[in-house]
Structure formats: structure tokens, C-alpha cells
């Protein structure tokens, strides 16, 4: 109680004092552009994926906009040691994601390189994935995909370097006949997800769907 008084929870965007279990204040919540498109719909997200790899379904929770609330949320999740944001985003996602037309067999988050994981202390996708796994009763695997090369954050790379991801990922286990839901934080060029998707598709008679916290239009 004393810590709540001395260090109250504040809105991630405007810094107003808010309830301890909230992420943003009601006013900033209204500024978040949720996509409002279904997992199985022929959405903008799905069309972008289709240009890169065969995709079953695709879902983005929010639009990722410059100088907006969604960008602040993702930035704090990744770079300010606020892993618990993943739990809140998973709760927002669980209220909007409908698997009635194609429930996946396995949830797989995009991995960090071990060096990056040690530097950050956590993978920003793990808690998010685990909450969704529990909510939908779908198993997850944090170790199915291995990132082979250490590199600086995507946000710090120019566009050309973002497109250079050859041999970046590999599959660590034998998988076949599975519908894999790949999970990432932000869809930008889609190159990371495409690289992983092709590894999964090449590993056996598998299908791939995609879920991201936000899509950069």
C-alpha cells in the first residue's frame, strides 16, 4: 500500500495516475486504434502476409502509429523492463481473437538471440503467449525456433538491413502436420515472420497463421 502511495501507477502515455491494474487511462485508451478485423477475415494484415508466404489466418491487435499510444506501449514492453505489459495485451487480445474457423495446434513466439535475451532479461512475447495459451487451452513452445545470429534491434536498422535475414532462424525439433500460430510484437516489413514461416512450412506438412500485437501501416 505504501509503495502504491509513493510510486503510483501512471498512464503509459499521458502520465496520469491510474488504477494499479491498468496500463493506460480511459482517455488514452480511446486513442488506441484497434484493428477490429477478425482472425479469419481477409484483412489488410492477411493480405500483407500473403505477399510473403502462404498464410492460413492473420490477426493484429492494434495499429502501430508514430507518436501514438500503441507505440509507447510496445516500446515500454520491449525496452523499459515492463514485461507485465504482455499480460495486459494478451487480455485485450483474448477479448477480440476468435478461433472458431481454425484453432491452431501450437503457439510459437518469435525468439530472441540468447545474447539479446540475457541483455533484456526476458522475451517480450513469452508472457503474452503464455496467457493466450492458458485462455484458449492451446500449448506453446518457446524453443521451437532458434535465432542463429545476434543483431541490433529492428527499430534501429534501415530498411535494407531489415530485408537481410538469410539463415537467421532454424527449427530445433521435428514437426509435421501442425498448424502453427506465429506470434510477434510488430509487423513492419513482415520479413522476420516470413523467414520463420518458410522454415516451418519446409519442415513438413505444416500450416502457418500469424498474430501480432500491432501492425505498422
XYZ file of N, CA, C and O in Angstrom:
868
model
N 0.825 -1.213 0.000
C 0.000 0.000 0.000
C 0.860 1.264 0.000
O 0.594 2.207 -0.719
N 1.897 1.280 0.867
C 2.764 2.445 0.940
C 3.466 2.710 -0.392
O 3.601 3.859 -0.820
N 3.892 1.600 -1.076
C 4.550 1.761 -2.379
C 3.589 2.341 -3.403
O 3.986 3.131 -4.261
N 2.306 1.945 -3.322
C 1.306 2.491 -4.242
C 1.130 3.990 -4.040
O 0.828 4.730 -4.973
N 1.299 4.419 -2.788
C 1.154 5.845 -2.491
C 2.399 6.610 -2.954
O 2.308 7.675 -3.566
N 3.562 6.045 -2.651
C 4.810 6.707 -3.012
C 5.105 6.633 -4.506
O 5.657 7.575 -5.085
N 4.759 5.488 -5.120
C 5.027 5.276 -6.546
C 3.742 4.796 -7.243
O 3.608 3.634 -7.593
N 2.784 5.690 -7.420
C 1.502 5.290 -8.015
C 1.658 4.843 -9.460
O 2.570 5.282 -10.169
N 0.757 3.970 -9.887
C 0.747 3.548 -11.284
C 0.289 4.709 -12.150
O -0.690 5.388 -11.832
N 0.997 4.924 -13.238
C 0.672 6.053 -14.119
C 0.414 5.578 -15.547
O 0.962 4.585 -15.993
N -0.422 6.294 -16.240
C -0.738 6.000 -17.638
C 0.546 6.021 -18.455
O 1.356 6.949 -18.340
N 0.728 5.025 -19.285
C 1.939 4.885 -20.073
C 2.079 5.996 -21.111
O 3.174 6.268 -21.590
N 0.986 6.681 -21.403
C 1.008 7.711 -22.437
C 1.024 9.130 -21.871
O 1.911 9.914 -22.182
N 0.072 9.445 -20.983
C -0.069 10.824 -20.513
C 0.431 11.033 -19.089
O 0.453 12.163 -18.605
N 0.784 9.954 -18.398
C 1.360 10.014 -17.046
C 0.338 10.314 -15.953
O 0.721 10.604 -14.811
N -0.947 10.268 -16.264
C -1.952 10.422 -15.209
C -1.897 9.236 -14.253
O -1.593 8.112 -14.667
N -2.226 9.460 -12.989
C -2.311 8.367 -12.027
C -3.546 7.526 -12.345
O -4.647 8.067 -12.535
N -3.353 6.210 -12.432
C -4.451 5.298 -12.759
C -4.448 4.125 -11.796
O -3.533 3.956 -10.996
N -5.483 3.300 -11.873
C -5.575 2.123 -11.019
C -4.406 1.191 -11.297
O -3.882 1.123 -12.414
N -4.023 0.437 -10.272
C -2.803 -0.364 -10.326
C -2.843 -1.436 -11.408
O -1.800 -1.841 -11.927
N -4.022 -1.917 -11.771
C -4.122 -2.999 -12.758
C -4.335 -2.489 -14.188
O -4.541 -3.282 -15.101
N -4.258 -1.192 -14.387
C -4.463 -0.629 -15.718
C -3.133 -0.269 -16.365
O -2.115 -0.122 -15.691
N -3.177 -0.101 -17.682
C -1.994 0.275 -18.457
C -2.075 1.713 -18.918
O -1.079 2.441 -18.905
N -3.270 2.119 -19.333
C -3.496 3.491 -19.790
C -4.776 4.023 -19.155
O -5.639 3.255 -18.725
N -4.910 5.329 -19.133
C -6.127 5.946 -18.605
C -7.249 5.820 -19.635
O -6.998 5.540 -20.811
N -8.500 6.022 -19.221
C -9.616 5.901 -20.171
C -9.493 6.805 -21.388
O -9.853 6.410 -22.507
N -8.976 8.024 -21.203
C -8.846 8.953 -22.334
C -7.839 8.443 -23.352
O -8.066 8.508 -24.566
N -6.709 7.910 -22.876
C -5.696 7.389 -23.792
C -6.139 6.059 -24.402
O -5.776 5.741 -25.537
N -6.925 5.304 -23.655
C -7.454 4.049 -24.186
C -8.284 4.316 -25.438
O -8.245 3.564 -26.410
N -9.008 5.417 -25.433
C -9.838 5.773 -26.582
C -9.004 6.151 -27.802
O -9.496 6.120 -28.923
N -7.729 6.493 -27.585
C -6.863 6.897 -28.693
C -6.192 5.704 -29.386
O -5.607 5.863 -30.452
N -6.265 4.526 -28.766
C -5.654 3.344 -29.375
C -6.502 2.888 -30.554
O -7.709 2.677 -30.418
N -5.878 2.733 -31.688
C -6.603 2.266 -32.883
C -6.527 0.746 -32.955
O -5.598 0.174 -33.523
N -7.520 0.083 -32.365
C -7.623 -1.364 -32.511
C -8.078 -1.670 -33.930
O -8.810 -0.893 -34.550
N -7.632 -2.810 -34.456
C -7.874 -3.096 -35.877
C -9.325 -3.461 -36.176
O -9.826 -3.216 -37.259
N -9.991 -4.120 -35.223
C -11.390 -4.520 -35.402
C -11.610 -5.433 -36.612
O -12.674 -5.413 -37.238
N -10.598 -6.219 -36.961
C -10.764 -7.210 -38.028
C -10.517 -8.597 -37.459
O -9.641 -8.787 -36.613
N -11.300 -9.559 -37.920
C -11.246 -10.901 -37.367
C -10.049 -11.710 -37.838
O -9.464 -11.455 -38.895
N -9.718 -12.707 -37.052
C -8.595 -13.614 -37.316
C -8.738 -14.323 -38.657
O -7.758 -14.519 -39.372
N -9.954 -14.705 -39.025
C -10.166 -15.458 -40.263
C -10.625 -14.576 -41.421
O -10.867 -15.075 -42.522
N -10.730 -13.280 -41.208
C -11.159 -12.371 -42.267
C -10.019 -12.102 -43.257
O -8.838 -12.260 -42.930
N -10.395 -11.666 -44.440
C -9.402 -11.313 -45.463
C -8.948 -9.875 -45.208
O -9.242 -8.958 -45.976
N -8.220 -9.684 -44.126
C -7.858 -8.363 -43.630
C -6.622 -7.803 -44.325
O -5.937 -8.494 -45.078
N -6.323 -6.549 -44.036
C -5.108 -5.909 -44.526
C -3.881 -6.679 -44.059
O -2.938 -6.900 -44.822
N -3.910 -7.128 -42.808
C -2.811 -7.915 -42.250
C -2.618 -9.214 -43.033
O -1.504 -9.585 -43.403
N -3.704 -9.903 -43.318
C -3.620 -11.168 -44.050
C -3.110 -10.954 -45.468
O -2.295 -11.741 -45.971
N -3.551 -9.892 -46.104
C -3.092 -9.598 -47.464
C -1.586 -9.327 -47.497
O -0.884 -9.773 -48.415
N -1.073 -8.626 -46.485
C 0.363 -8.358 -46.435
C 1.148 -9.652 -46.240
O 2.210 -9.840 -46.837
N 0.626 -10.545 -45.415
C 1.295 -11.835 -45.210
C 1.298 -12.662 -46.493
O 2.303 -13.301 -46.830
N 0.182 -12.651 -47.204
C 0.052 -13.452 -48.421
C 1.087 -13.080 -49.480
O 1.446 -13.910 -50.318
N 1.546 -11.853 -49.455
C 2.564 -11.426 -50.405
C 3.916 -12.067 -50.115
O 4.802 -12.079 -50.979
N 4.077 -12.601 -48.905
C 5.367 -13.118 -48.453
C 5.415 -14.625 -48.280
O 6.460 -15.242 -48.478
N 4.300 -15.243 -47.882
C 4.268 -16.692 -47.621
C 2.815 -17.158 -47.539
O 1.908 -16.348 -47.310
N 2.575 -18.454 -47.728
C 1.212 -18.982 -47.598
C 0.752 -18.894 -46.144
O 1.387 -19.464 -45.258
N -0.316 -18.171 -45.902
C -0.803 -17.968 -44.538
C -2.264 -18.417 -44.442
O -3.052 -18.208 -45.367
N -2.603 -19.051 -43.336
C -3.974 -19.502 -43.120
C -4.840 -18.355 -42.612
O -5.868 -18.022 -43.181
N -4.424 -17.758 -41.506
C -5.160 -16.659 -40.892
C -4.166 -15.662 -40.314
O -3.001 -15.988 -40.084
N -4.633 -14.444 -40.051
C -3.749 -13.422 -39.508
C -4.549 -12.441 -38.675
O -5.690 -12.111 -38.996
N -3.923 -11.965 -37.608
C -4.606 -11.026 -36.715
C -3.603 -10.036 -36.132
O -2.525 -10.418 -35.676
N -3.960 -8.764 -36.157
C -3.188 -7.708 -35.488
C -4.115 -7.022 -34.489
O -5.239 -6.646 -34.820
N -3.643 -6.849 -33.263
C -4.467 -6.236 -32.231
C -4.653 -4.743 -32.466
O -5.765 -4.225 -32.404
N -3.541 -4.046 -32.735
C -3.577 -2.583 -32.851
C -2.859 -2.120 -34.107
O -2.089 -2.861 -34.699
N -3.115 -0.870 -34.460
C -2.312 -0.201 -35.476
C -1.150 0.503 -34.781
O -1.331 1.145 -33.738
N 0.031 0.369 -35.368
C 1.255 0.907 -34.784
C 1.558 2.219 -35.470
O 1.989 2.253 -36.622
N 1.330 3.325 -34.761
C 1.449 4.629 -35.385
C 2.514 5.477 -34.712
O 2.749 5.366 -33.497
N 3.131 6.338 -35.479
C 4.163 7.224 -34.952
C 3.571 8.174 -33.918
O 2.505 8.747 -34.128
N 4.273 8.300 -32.781
C 3.866 9.208 -31.711
C 2.455 8.913 -31.229
O 1.669 9.825 -30.965
N 2.119 7.636 -31.108
C 0.796 7.270 -30.631
C 0.913 6.352 -29.432
O 1.988 5.862 -29.085
N -0.235 6.073 -28.807
C -0.261 5.277 -27.581
C 0.275 3.875 -27.829
O 1.032 3.337 -27.018
N -0.102 3.265 -28.946
C 0.327 1.896 -29.228
C 1.845 1.799 -29.314
O 2.449 0.835 -28.844
N 2.481 2.793 -29.885
C 3.945 2.800 -29.987
C 4.575 2.909 -28.595
O 5.571 2.228 -28.300
N 3.998 3.723 -27.731
C 4.507 3.850 -26.360
C 4.377 2.529 -25.611
O 5.278 2.134 -24.858
N 3.272 1.840 -25.821
C 3.035 0.562 -25.146
C 4.093 -0.467 -25.560
O 4.713 -1.118 -24.710
N 4.292 -0.624 -26.867
C 5.255 -1.608 -27.352
C 6.679 -1.230 -26.930
O 7.481 -2.088 -26.546
N 6.987 0.041 -26.982
C 8.330 0.496 -26.602
C 8.616 0.172 -25.138
O 9.700 -0.321 -24.793
N 7.656 0.450 -24.260
C 7.854 0.165 -22.839
C 7.937 -1.331 -22.572
O 8.707 -1.776 -21.719
N 7.159 -2.108 -23.292
C 7.206 -3.556 -23.147
C 8.589 -4.088 -23.494
O 9.138 -4.936 -22.779
N 9.186 -3.588 -24.549
C 10.451 -4.129 -25.045
C 11.683 -3.541 -24.368
O 12.669 -4.250 -24.144
N 11.643 -2.254 -24.052
C 12.880 -1.575 -23.680
C 12.900 -0.974 -22.271
O 13.932 -0.448 -21.858
N 11.788 -1.038 -21.546
C 11.756 -0.408 -20.218
C 11.422 -1.399 -19.108
O 10.864 -1.030 -18.090
N 11.743 -2.654 -19.362
C 11.632 -3.675 -18.321
C 10.209 -3.822 -17.787
O 10.000 -4.080 -16.598
N 9.225 -3.674 -18.663
C 7.824 -3.792 -18.245
C 7.206 -5.030 -18.888
O 6.293 -4.950 -19.708
N 7.712 -6.165 -18.502
C 7.257 -7.432 -19.066
C 5.766 -7.649 -18.841
O 5.086 -8.269 -19.671
N 5.231 -7.153 -17.735
C 3.827 -7.382 -17.405
C 2.865 -6.753 -18.415
O 1.685 -7.119 -18.465
N 3.351 -5.824 -19.240
C 2.508 -5.273 -20.308
C 2.027 -6.394 -21.221
O 0.912 -6.339 -21.751
N 2.860 -7.429 -21.399
C 2.458 -8.564 -22.222
C 1.192 -9.223 -21.721
O 0.355 -9.679 -22.514
N 1.025 -9.282 -20.411
C -0.186 -9.870 -19.823
C -1.416 -9.038 -20.169
O -2.458 -9.582 -20.553
N -1.291 -7.730 -20.064
C -2.423 -6.852 -20.361
C -2.779 -6.916 -21.846
O -3.963 -6.998 -22.215
N -1.781 -6.914 -22.708
C -2.050 -7.022 -24.149
C -2.696 -8.362 -24.488
O -3.556 -8.439 -25.372
N -2.295 -9.425 -23.791
C -2.916 -10.730 -24.012
C -4.383 -10.699 -23.594
O -5.240 -11.289 -24.267
N -4.686 -10.009 -22.517
C -6.076 -9.896 -22.078
C -6.892 -9.105 -23.090
O -8.042 -9.455 -23.375
N -6.315 -8.042 -23.645
C -7.006 -7.298 -24.702
C -7.225 -8.177 -25.927
O -8.284 -8.135 -26.561
N -6.236 -8.980 -26.263
C -6.311 -9.848 -27.435
C -7.352 -10.942 -27.240
O -8.140 -11.246 -28.149
N -7.374 -11.531 -26.054
C -8.301 -12.631 -25.778
C -9.752 -12.205 -25.927
O -10.617 -13.024 -26.239
N -10.026 -10.937 -25.744
C -11.388 -10.458 -25.913
C -11.766 -10.195 -27.355
O -12.924 -9.913 -27.660
N -10.796 -10.304 -28.265
C -11.035 -9.951 -29.662
C -10.687 -11.062 -30.657
O -11.064 -10.977 -31.818
N -9.966 -12.076 -30.214
C -9.463 -13.121 -31.112
C -10.383 -14.336 -31.083
O -10.593 -14.947 -30.038
N -10.933 -14.694 -32.234
C -11.903 -15.786 -32.337
C -11.330 -16.888 -33.225
O -11.102 -16.677 -34.407
N -11.128 -18.082 -32.637
C -10.524 -19.196 -33.367
C -11.563 -20.174 -33.935
O -11.213 -21.297 -34.281
N -12.800 -19.768 -34.045
C -13.853 -20.727 -34.420
C -13.624 -21.352 -35.801
O -14.083 -22.452 -36.079
N -12.888 -20.646 -36.696
C -12.678 -21.168 -38.046
C -11.256 -21.689 -38.274
O -10.816 -21.783 -39.400
N -10.545 -22.008 -37.233
C -9.198 -22.521 -37.445
C -8.305 -22.390 -36.232
O -7.354 -21.603 -36.244
N -8.615 -23.119 -35.175
C -7.806 -23.070 -33.963
C -6.454 -23.724 -34.225
O -6.380 -24.864 -34.689
N -5.362 -23.032 -33.936
C -4.030 -23.606 -34.180
C -3.687 -24.710 -33.182
O -4.304 -24.829 -32.117
N -2.684 -25.500 -33.526
C -2.232 -26.583 -32.652
C -1.184 -26.114 -31.649
O -1.029 -26.715 -30.581
N -0.461 -25.041 -32.006
C 0.678 -24.635 -31.186
C 0.927 -23.133 -31.337
O 0.863 -22.600 -32.439
N 1.228 -22.467 -30.213
C 1.591 -21.055 -30.226
C 3.114 -20.940 -30.138
O 3.728 -21.503 -29.226
N 3.709 -20.200 -31.069
C 5.168 -20.091 -31.129
C 5.577 -18.624 -31.260
O 5.311 -17.992 -32.289
N 6.205 -18.047 -30.242
C 6.663 -16.666 -30.343
C 7.984 -16.555 -31.103
O 8.794 -17.491 -31.111
N 8.194 -15.432 -31.728
C 9.477 -15.157 -32.370
C 10.548 -15.091 -31.281
O 10.381 -14.386 -30.279
N 11.661 -15.815 -31.441
C 12.670 -15.862 -30.375
C 13.644 -14.683 -30.424
O 13.815 -14.041 -31.466
N 14.277 -14.431 -29.294
C 15.422 -13.543 -29.230
C 16.687 -14.381 -29.297
O 16.684 -15.549 -28.913
N 17.762 -13.791 -29.766
C 19.051 -14.467 -29.660
C 19.409 -14.565 -28.173
O 19.087 -13.658 -27.387
N 20.058 -15.655 -27.739
C 20.408 -15.802 -26.317
C 21.125 -14.592 -25.731
O 20.889 -14.219 -24.579
N 21.988 -13.952 -26.522
C 22.689 -12.770 -26.027
C 21.717 -11.628 -25.785
O 21.791 -10.929 -24.758
N 20.783 -11.419 -26.708
C 19.783 -10.367 -26.552
C 18.856 -10.695 -25.381
O 18.467 -9.787 -24.620
N 18.514 -11.968 -25.220
C 17.656 -12.380 -24.102
C 18.333 -12.074 -22.774
O 17.700 -11.598 -21.828
N 19.638 -12.327 -22.700
C 20.381 -12.052 -21.472
C 20.447 -10.549 -21.209
O 20.311 -10.098 -20.056
N 20.620 -9.764 -22.257
C 20.685 -8.308 -22.103
C 19.353 -7.738 -21.617
O 19.319 -6.901 -20.717
N 18.261 -8.197 -22.221
C 16.943 -7.660 -21.885
C 16.391 -8.282 -20.610
O 15.653 -7.642 -19.866
N 16.713 -9.553 -20.377
C 16.235 -10.234 -19.183
C 14.957 -11.014 -19.398
O 14.553 -11.808 -18.551
N 14.305 -10.820 -20.520
C 13.061 -11.526 -20.835
C 12.763 -11.360 -22.320
O 13.224 -10.414 -22.953
N 12.005 -12.307 -22.858
C 11.461 -12.159 -24.204
C 10.085 -11.522 -24.052
O 9.213 -12.064 -23.356
N 9.875 -10.378 -24.681
C 8.640 -9.615 -24.517
C 7.399 -10.361 -24.989
O 6.273 -9.963 -24.679
N 7.597 -11.469 -25.715
C 6.466 -12.235 -26.246
C 6.079 -13.424 -25.370
O 5.004 -13.996 -25.552
N 6.926 -13.809 -24.436
C 6.682 -15.050 -23.694
C 5.454 -14.968 -22.790
O 4.601 -15.859 -22.825
N 5.366 -13.944 -21.965
C 4.211 -13.835 -21.068
C 2.925 -13.669 -21.868
O 1.895 -14.285 -21.545
N 2.968 -12.870 -22.909
C 1.827 -12.692 -23.817
C 1.356 -14.044 -24.356
O 0.166 -14.367 -24.317
N 2.296 -14.840 -24.832
C 1.985 -16.160 -25.388
C 1.427 -17.091 -24.327
O 0.452 -17.822 -24.564
N 2.008 -17.086 -23.156
C 1.573 -17.989 -22.085
C 0.158 -17.676 -21.603
O -0.625 -18.587 -21.315
N -0.192 -16.393 -21.530
C -1.548 -16.008 -21.123
C -2.563 -16.471 -22.164
O -3.621 -17.017 -21.828
N -2.246 -16.285 -23.442
C -3.148 -16.735 -24.504
C -3.255 -18.257 -24.514
O -4.333 -18.814 -24.750
N -2.146 -18.941 -24.273
C -2.147 -20.403 -24.199
C -3.116 -20.891 -23.142
O -3.897 -21.822 -23.367
N -3.085 -20.266 -21.981
C -3.972 -20.648 -20.890
C -5.424 -20.320 -21.214
O -6.332 -21.122 -20.957
N -5.651 -19.155 -21.809
C -7.018 -18.719 -22.108
C -7.688 -19.627 -23.138
O -8.856 -19.996 -22.992
N -6.949 -20.002 -24.187
C -7.525 -20.794 -25.271
C -7.236 -22.287 -25.168
O -7.690 -23.057 -26.013
N -6.475 -22.677 -24.154
C -6.093 -24.086 -23.970
C -5.369 -24.621 -25.203
O -5.710 -25.668 -25.753
N -4.366 -23.864 -25.644
C -3.507 -24.246 -26.768
C -2.075 -24.288 -26.247
O -1.622 -23.320 -25.635
N -1.346 -25.360 -26.461
C 0.040 -25.412 -25.963
C 0.932 -24.389 -26.666
O 0.639 -23.943 -27.774
N 2.022 -24.028 -25.999
C 3.001 -23.121 -26.588
C 4.372 -23.774 -26.549
O 4.626 -24.712 -25.790
N 5.268 -23.265 -27.390
C 6.652 -23.756 -27.414
C 7.576 -22.573 -27.658
O 7.620 -22.029 -28.756
N 8.311 -22.180 -26.601
C 9.235 -21.056 -26.719
C 10.544 -21.442 -27.401
O 11.352 -20.564 -27.726
N 10.761 -22.734 -27.588
C 12.069 -23.210 -28.068
C 12.034 -23.854 -29.450
O 13.056 -24.353 -29.917
N 10.885 -23.844 -30.104
C 10.794 -24.486 -31.418
C 11.663 -23.783 -32.451
O 12.266 -24.419 -33.315
N 11.745 -22.461 -32.367
C 12.513 -21.668 -33.320
C 13.757 -21.120 -32.629
O 13.690 -20.603 -31.512
N 14.889 -21.209 -33.293
C 16.129 -20.661 -32.766
C 16.600 -19.513 -33.665
O 16.608 -19.624 -34.880
N 16.974 -18.420 -33.023
C 17.569 -17.302 -33.762
C 19.077 -17.517 -33.794
O 19.730 -17.594 -32.756
N 19.637 -17.603 -34.989
C 21.030 -18.003 -35.143
C 22.031 -16.867 -35.048
O 23.217 -17.107 -34.780
N 21.581 -15.648 -35.263
C 22.521 -14.527 -35.296
C 22.072 -13.416 -34.374
O 20.888 -13.096 -34.288
N 23.013 -12.813 -33.708
C 22.733 -11.657 -32.857
C 22.755 -10.407 -33.733
O 23.625 -10.228 -34.569
N 21.776 -9.543 -33.514
C 21.741 -8.300 -34.286
C 21.092 -7.223 -33.454
O 20.396 -7.496 -32.476
N 21.288 -5.975 -33.880
C 20.676 -4.862 -33.162
C 19.178 -4.856 -33.419
O 18.667 -5.534 -34.304
N 18.465 -4.067 -32.625
C 17.006 -4.031 -32.701
C 16.547 -3.627 -34.088
O 17.152 -2.791 -34.755
N 15.414 -4.239 -34.514
C 14.846 -3.914 -35.821
C 14.596 -2.419 -35.964
O 14.785 -1.840 -37.029
N 14.171 -1.779 -34.881
C 13.843 -0.359 -34.946
C 15.052 0.499 -35.279
O 14.928 1.625 -35.758
N 16.262 -0.025 -35.042
C 17.475 0.741 -35.289
C 18.088 0.459 -36.647
O 19.086 1.061 -37.022
N 17.502 -0.453 -37.401
C 18.052 -0.813 -38.699
C 17.382 0.001 -39.807
O 16.224 0.380 -39.708
N 18.109 0.235 -40.893
C 17.465 0.834 -42.040
C 16.713 -0.255 -42.805
O 16.837 -1.438 -42.525
N 15.913 0.159 -43.768
C 15.040 -0.788 -44.454
C 15.816 -1.893 -45.143
O 15.416 -3.057 -45.131
N 16.957 -1.558 -45.758
C 17.728 -2.564 -46.477
C 18.212 -3.659 -45.539
O 18.119 -4.845 -45.845
N 18.692 -3.274 -44.358
C 19.180 -4.267 -43.414
C 18.043 -5.119 -42.872
O 18.235 -6.273 -42.531
N 16.854 -4.549 -42.772
C 15.709 -5.333 -42.299
C 15.370 -6.453 -43.271
O 14.785 -7.462 -42.894
N 15.708 -6.255 -44.527
C 15.392 -7.259 -45.538
C 16.449 -8.362 -45.626
O 16.248 -9.354 -46.305
N 17.548 -8.194 -44.922
C 18.628 -9.162 -44.993
C 18.579 -10.094 -43.780
O 19.147 -9.815 -42.742
N 17.870 -11.217 -43.901
C 17.698 -12.123 -42.764
C 17.996 -13.565 -43.148
O 17.467 -14.495 -42.554
N 18.830 -13.764 -44.149
C 19.144 -15.117 -44.592
C 19.736 -15.963 -43.481
O 20.626 -15.526 -42.765
N 19.227 -17.174 -43.353
C 19.729 -18.132 -42.368
C 19.647 -17.599 -40.940
O 20.445 -17.975 -40.083
N 18.692 -16.724 -40.688
C 18.573 -16.119 -39.367
C 17.951 -17.077 -38.360
O 18.303 -17.059 -37.182
N 17.014 -17.916 -38.815
C 16.280 -18.803 -37.925
C 16.394 -20.261 -38.367
O 16.599 -20.557 -39.536
N 16.219 -21.152 -37.405
C 16.167 -22.578 -37.726
C 15.209 -23.284 -36.783
O 14.893 -22.789 -35.691
N 14.720 -24.452 -37.220
C 13.801 -25.269 -36.424
C 14.607 -26.218 -35.548
O 15.559 -26.844 -36.011
N 14.232 -26.330 -34.277
C 15.000 -27.150 -33.342
C 14.428 -28.551 -33.152
O 15.083 -29.402 -32.554
N 13.201 -28.790 -33.649
C 12.542 -30.079 -33.427
C 11.857 -30.528 -34.714
O 11.551 -29.717 -35.590
N 11.577 -31.810 -34.811
C 10.822 -32.331 -35.941
C 9.341 -32.011 -35.750
O 8.736 -32.379 -34.741
N 8.770 -31.317 -36.712
C 7.341 -31.007 -36.668
C 6.733 -31.296 -38.033
O 7.336 -31.020 -39.070
N 5.542 -31.856 -38.029
C 4.837 -32.139 -39.277
C 3.352 -32.242 -38.985
O 2.938 -32.720 -37.924
N 2.554 -31.762 -39.921
C 1.109 -31.841 -39.774
C 0.553 -30.923 -38.710
O -0.515 -31.182 -38.155
N 1.256 -29.838 -38.411
C 0.837 -28.917 -37.366
C 0.396 -27.572 -37.943
O 0.917 -27.100 -38.949
N -0.572 -26.972 -37.270
C -0.980 -25.606 -37.583
C -0.343 -24.709 -36.526
O -0.736 -24.721 -35.361
N 0.662 -23.939 -36.922
C 1.448 -23.119 -36.009
C 0.965 -21.675 -36.063
O 0.849 -21.088 -37.143
N 0.714 -21.093 -34.899
C 0.412 -19.661 -34.825
C 1.679 -18.931 -34.392
O 2.120 -19.036 -33.244
N 2.284 -18.203 -35.321
C 3.482 -17.409 -35.033
C 3.077 -16.102 -34.370
O 2.139 -15.428 -34.823
N 3.794 -15.728 -33.319
C 3.456 -14.532 -32.549
C 4.638 -13.569 -32.541
O 5.763 -13.949 -32.237
N 4.357 -12.294 -32.863
C 5.398 -11.268 -32.847
C 4.809 -9.986 -32.264
O 3.590 -9.875 -32.082
N 5.670 -9.003 -31.993
C 5.159 -7.751 -31.434
C 4.636 -6.816 -32.529
O 3.480 -6.426 -32.509
N 5.490 -6.458 -33.497
C 5.064 -5.516 -34.533
C 5.356 -6.076 -35.924
O 6.457 -6.569 -36.187
N 4.386 -5.995 -36.800
C 4.560 -6.353 -38.206
C 4.965 -5.091 -38.946
O 4.194 -4.135 -39.038
N 6.190 -5.084 -39.471
C 6.660 -3.941 -40.266
C 6.789 -4.397 -41.718
O 5.829 -4.361 -42.470
N 7.972 -4.869 -42.107
C 8.120 -5.420 -43.455
C 7.554 -6.839 -43.544
O 7.232 -7.310 -44.635
N 7.437 -7.523 -42.405
C 6.982 -8.913 -42.401
C 8.081 -9.905 -42.697
O 7.833 -11.114 -42.747
N 9.305 -9.422 -42.875
C 10.389 -10.301 -43.299
C 10.770 -11.327 -42.231
O 11.075 -12.478 -42.545
N 10.754 -10.926 -40.977
C 11.075 -11.866 -39.893
C 10.073 -13.008 -39.860
O 10.442 -14.190 -39.822
N 8.795 -12.662 -39.878
C 7.753 -13.695 -39.848
C 7.820 -14.577 -41.083
O 7.625 -15.791 -40.996
N 8.103 -13.978 -42.228
C 8.191 -14.762 -43.463
C 9.338 -15.760 -43.399
O 9.196 -16.916 -43.816
N 10.478 -15.335 -42.874
C 11.635 -16.221 -42.771
C 11.310 -17.429 -41.889
O 11.621 -18.573 -42.232
N 10.676 -17.169 -40.752
C 10.299 -18.263 -39.847
C 9.224 -19.141 -40.476
O 9.274 -20.373 -40.388
N 8.247 -18.505 -41.106
C 7.149 -19.260 -41.719
C 7.667 -20.259 -42.747
O 7.230 -21.412 -42.787
N 8.604 -19.815 -43.583
C 9.139 -20.727 -44.602
C 9.912 -21.877 -43.976
O 9.899 -22.995 -44.486
N 10.582 -21.641 -42.861
C 11.255 -22.727 -42.150
C 10.241 -23.755 -41.661
O 10.452 -24.968 -41.779
N 9.139 -23.277 -41.118
C 8.098 -24.179 -40.610
C 7.428 -24.931 -41.750
O 7.204 -26.148 -41.672
N 7.103 -24.225 -42.815
C 6.445 -24.856 -43.958
C 7.344 -25.892 -44.623
O 6.878 -26.918 -45.108
N 8.637 -25.630 -44.632
C 9.593 -26.550 -45.251
C 9.884 -27.768 -44.382
O 10.420 -28.773 -44.867
N 9.541 -27.674 -43.110
C 9.864 -28.761 -42.174
C 8.899 -29.932 -42.258
O 9.181 -31.011 -41.740
N 7.762 -29.739 -42.909
C 6.785 -30.821 -43.001
C 5.467 -30.292 -43.519
O 5.373 -29.155 -43.991
N 4.444 -31.077 -43.410
C 3.121 -30.701 -43.903
C 2.441 -29.794 -42.879
O 1.436 -30.155 -42.257
N 2.998 -28.598 -42.706
C 2.518 -27.679 -41.681
C 1.756 -26.509 -42.293
O 1.886 -26.207 -43.474
N 0.985 -25.838 -41.451
C 0.282 -24.611 -41.815
C 0.715 -23.516 -40.849
O 1.047 -23.781 -39.698
N 0.661 -22.274 -41.326
C 1.094 -21.141 -40.518
C 0.030 -20.057 -40.487
O -0.515 -19.687 -41.527
N -0.260 -19.580 -39.284
C -1.045 -18.366 -39.097
C -0.205 -17.376 -38.303
O 0.838 -17.739 -37.757
N -0.660 -16.130 -38.227
C 0.148 -15.075 -37.614
C -0.694 -14.236 -36.668
O -1.843 -13.892 -36.973
N -0.098 -13.893 -35.543
C -0.703 -12.970 -34.577
C 0.351 -11.953 -34.164
O 1.460 -12.328 -33.759
N 0.031 -10.664 -34.265
C 0.950 -9.629 -33.809
C 0.214 -8.655 -32.893
O -1.001 -8.480 -32.989
N 0.974 -8.044 -32.016
C 0.397 -7.044 -31.126
C -0.014 -5.798 -31.902
O -0.999 -5.155 -31.566
N 0.766 -5.441 -32.920
C 0.470 -4.238 -33.694
C 1.012 -4.375 -35.107
O 1.985 -5.092 -35.355
N 0.382 -3.667 -36.028
C 0.829 -3.644 -37.415
C 1.166 -2.227 -37.806
O 0.401 -1.288 -37.553
N 2.341 -2.043 -38.391
C 2.813 -0.747 -38.828
C 2.342 -0.520 -40.259
O 2.824 -1.148 -41.191
N 1.416 0.365 -40.441
C 0.867 0.653 -41.770
C 1.745 1.631 -42.534
O 1.568 1.824 -43.705
